[in-house]
Structures are given as structure tokens and as C-alpha cells.
Amino acid sequence: MNDDEAVERSLAGDLAAYEALVARYSVLAHRTASMLGAGDEAEDVVQEAFVKAFRHLASFRRDSPFRPWLLRIVANETHNLTRSRGRRSELTLRLGATASVAAPDDPEGAAVATDRRSRLLEAVRRLPERERQAVVCRYFLQLTEAETAQVLDWPVGTVKSSTHRGLARLREEVGNELA
């Protein structure tokens, strides 16, 4: 069952159809919350986002894709969480978010790849919030510019400029080989 059918069936009261959407997008929603700053509270953010999405499913525009709409709710819930904590959001990235490029039988290559990945992730953590959000959505979550704009509730031009500035900072900080 595709997303459109699952939404239609959910609106008709079929909870199994909504469970299919939850199963399909739970990992992505959790990764989004974690990367946008929820940290250890990502599971709570995701749960609240799915509850809100279900409650507001009737207002979902059926001519739009479900995934960016859901991720926008996750992003808003993450923002609410970080704001309520009374401090700047702290990005918690898992090393598993990026795949290792070294062969397991190449210890030197593995060490270099781990070092590069660590430097890149630390540099991403230090980006200003708007630039970090744009870079995370575009490159870690692999969203299009339009999807990123929808998720973050920004104009596409803001996504482009924030992504450009973020990548420029990353190039400066970690070198051209990583950016």
C-alpha cells in the first residue's frame, strides 16, 4: 500500500493503515529528530510527532507527499523540545549515520575514514543552527531542496543560501576533501 492509500484508509478509521505509515517512517523520523537536536529524547519527539500527525491527518493536503509533511512535524517537535530545554540544540549524530568507506581488511583506511567522519560530524555540530538544519536535511537525510523547505518551513531560497553557507563553512573547517 502506498502513502496515499494508507492516508485515505487511515482517515476512514483503518488503524492498521496508519501503523503501516508509522512502520515505514519511524527510522527516518527518529534520525531526523536526532540530527536536528533531540538527542536522547528523539524517541519521545517521534512518538509525539506521529500522534500529532494522526490527529491532524484530516488537514493533510492529499496532493502533497506524506514524508515531508511528517518530517516537518518532527522538525517542529524537535524545535519545541530544544526551545523548552532553554538551551541551544545539541546535535547527537551516530557514527552509523554515514557508512564506512574503508574495507574491513584495511585498518589504516578504516582509521582514516573514522577520523574524517569524526571531524566532519564535529564540524557539522558546530555550524549555526539554520545552516546545520539545512545541511542535515539535504545531505544526511537526503531530502530535495523542496522537501527541505517544506520540512523546515522555509522558502526554497533560504534553504539554498543556508546550505551554501553551511557547506562553505565546512570546507573552511575540515578542508575540501570532506565538503
Coordinates of C-alpha atoms in Angstrom, one line a residue, residues 45-168:
V45 CA 9.8 13.6 19.8
V46 CA 9.0 10.9 17.2
Q47 CA 6.1 9.5 19.3
E48 CA 4.6 12.9 19.8
A49 CA 5.1 13.7 16.1
F50 CA 3.2 10.6 15.0
V51 CA 0.4 11.3 17.4
K52 CA 0.1 14.9 16.1
A53 CA 0.3 13.7 12.5
F54 CA -2.6 11.3 13.2
R55 CA -4.7 14.0 14.9
H56 CA -4.1 16.4 12.0
L57 CA -4.3 13.9 9.2
A58 CA -7.6 15.4 8.0
S59 CA -5.7 18.7 7.3
F60 CA -3.0 16.9 5.3
R61 CA -3.2 18.1 1.6
R62 CA -3.7 14.9 -0.3
D63 CA -1.9 16.3 -3.4
S64 CA 1.3 16.6 -1.3
P65 CA 3.7 13.8 -0.4
F66 CA 3.3 12.5 3.2
R67 CA 7.0 12.1 4.0
P68 CA 8.0 15.9 4.0
W69 CA 4.7 16.7 5.9
L70 CA 5.6 14.2 8.6
L71 CA 9.2 15.4 8.8
R72 CA 8.1 19.0 9.2
I73 CA 6.1 17.9 12.2
V74 CA 9.1 16.0 13.6
A75 CA 11.3 19.2 13.0
N76 CA 8.7 21.4 14.7
E77 CA 8.5 19.0 17.7
T78 CA 12.3 18.9 17.9
H79 CA 12.4 22.7 17.8
N80 CA 9.8 22.8 20.6
L81 CA 11.9 20.4 22.6
T82 CA 15.2 22.3 22.2
R83 CA 13.5 25.6 22.9
S84 CA 11.8 24.2 26.1
R85 CA 15.1 22.9 27.3
G86 CA 16.2 26.5 27.5
R87 CA 19.5 26.0 25.6
R88 CA 20.8 25.7 22.1
S89 CA 20.1 22.4 20.4
E90 CA 22.9 19.9 20.6
L91 CA 23.3 17.6 17.6
T92 CA 23.8 14.0 18.5
L93 CA 24.9 12.1 15.5
R94 CA 25.6 8.4 15.4
L95 CA 28.6 7.2 13.6
G96 CA 26.3 4.8 11.8
A97 CA 24.6 7.7 10.0
T98 CA 27.4 7.6 7.5
A99 CA 28.7 4.4 6.0
S100 CA 32.4 3.5 6.3
V101 CA 34.2 3.8 3.0
A102 CA 37.1 1.6 4.0
A103 CA 37.3 -2.1 3.5
P104 CA 37.3 -4.1 6.8
D105 CA 40.6 -5.7 6.0
D106 CA 42.3 -2.2 5.6
P107 CA 42.9 -1.0 9.2
E108 CA 44.8 2.1 8.1
G109 CA 41.9 3.0 5.7
A110 CA 39.4 2.4 8.4
A111 CA 41.2 4.6 10.8
V112 CA 41.5 7.4 8.2
A113 CA 37.8 7.1 7.4
T114 CA 36.8 7.2 11.0
D115 CA 38.9 10.2 11.6
R116 CA 37.5 12.0 8.6
R117 CA 33.9 11.1 9.6
S118 CA 34.5 12.3 13.2
R119 CA 36.0 15.6 12.0
L120 CA 33.1 16.2 9.6
L121 CA 30.4 15.3 12.2
E122 CA 32.0 17.6 14.8
A123 CA 32.2 20.4 12.2
V124 CA 28.5 19.9 11.4
R125 CA 27.7 20.1 15.1
R126 CA 29.4 23.5 15.3
L127 CA 27.5 25.1 12.4
P128 CA 25.0 27.8 13.2
E129 CA 21.6 26.2 13.8
R130 CA 20.0 27.3 10.5
E131 CA 23.0 26.1 8.4
R132 CA 23.2 22.9 10.4
Q133 CA 19.5 22.2 9.8
A134 CA 19.8 22.8 6.1
V135 CA 22.9 20.6 5.7
V136 CA 21.5 17.8 7.8
C137 CA 18.2 17.7 5.8
R138 CA 19.9 18.0 2.4
Y139 CA 22.9 15.7 2.9
F140 CA 22.3 13.4 5.9
L141 CA 18.6 12.9 5.3
Q142 CA 19.0 13.2 1.5
L143 CA 15.9 15.5 1.1
T144 CA 15.5 17.6 -2.0
E145 CA 15.6 21.4 -1.7
A146 CA 11.8 21.5 -2.0
E147 CA 11.4 18.8 0.7
T148 CA 13.9 20.5 3.0
A149 CA 11.9 23.8 2.5
Q150 CA 8.7 22.0 3.4
V151 CA 10.2 20.2 6.4
L152 CA 11.9 23.4 7.9
D153 CA 9.0 25.7 6.8
W154 CA 11.5 28.0 4.9
P155 CA 11.4 29.4 1.4
V156 CA 13.5 27.4 -1.1
G157 CA 15.9 30.3 -1.4
T158 CA 16.6 30.2 2.3
V159 CA 17.3 26.5 2.0
K160 CA 19.7 27.2 -0.9
S161 CA 21.6 30.0 0.9
S162 CA 21.8 28.3 4.2
T163 CA 23.0 25.1 2.6
H164 CA 25.6 27.1 0.6
R165 CA 26.9 28.9 3.7
G166 CA 27.0 25.7 5.7
L167 CA 29.0 23.9 3.1
A168 CA 31.4 26.8 2.7

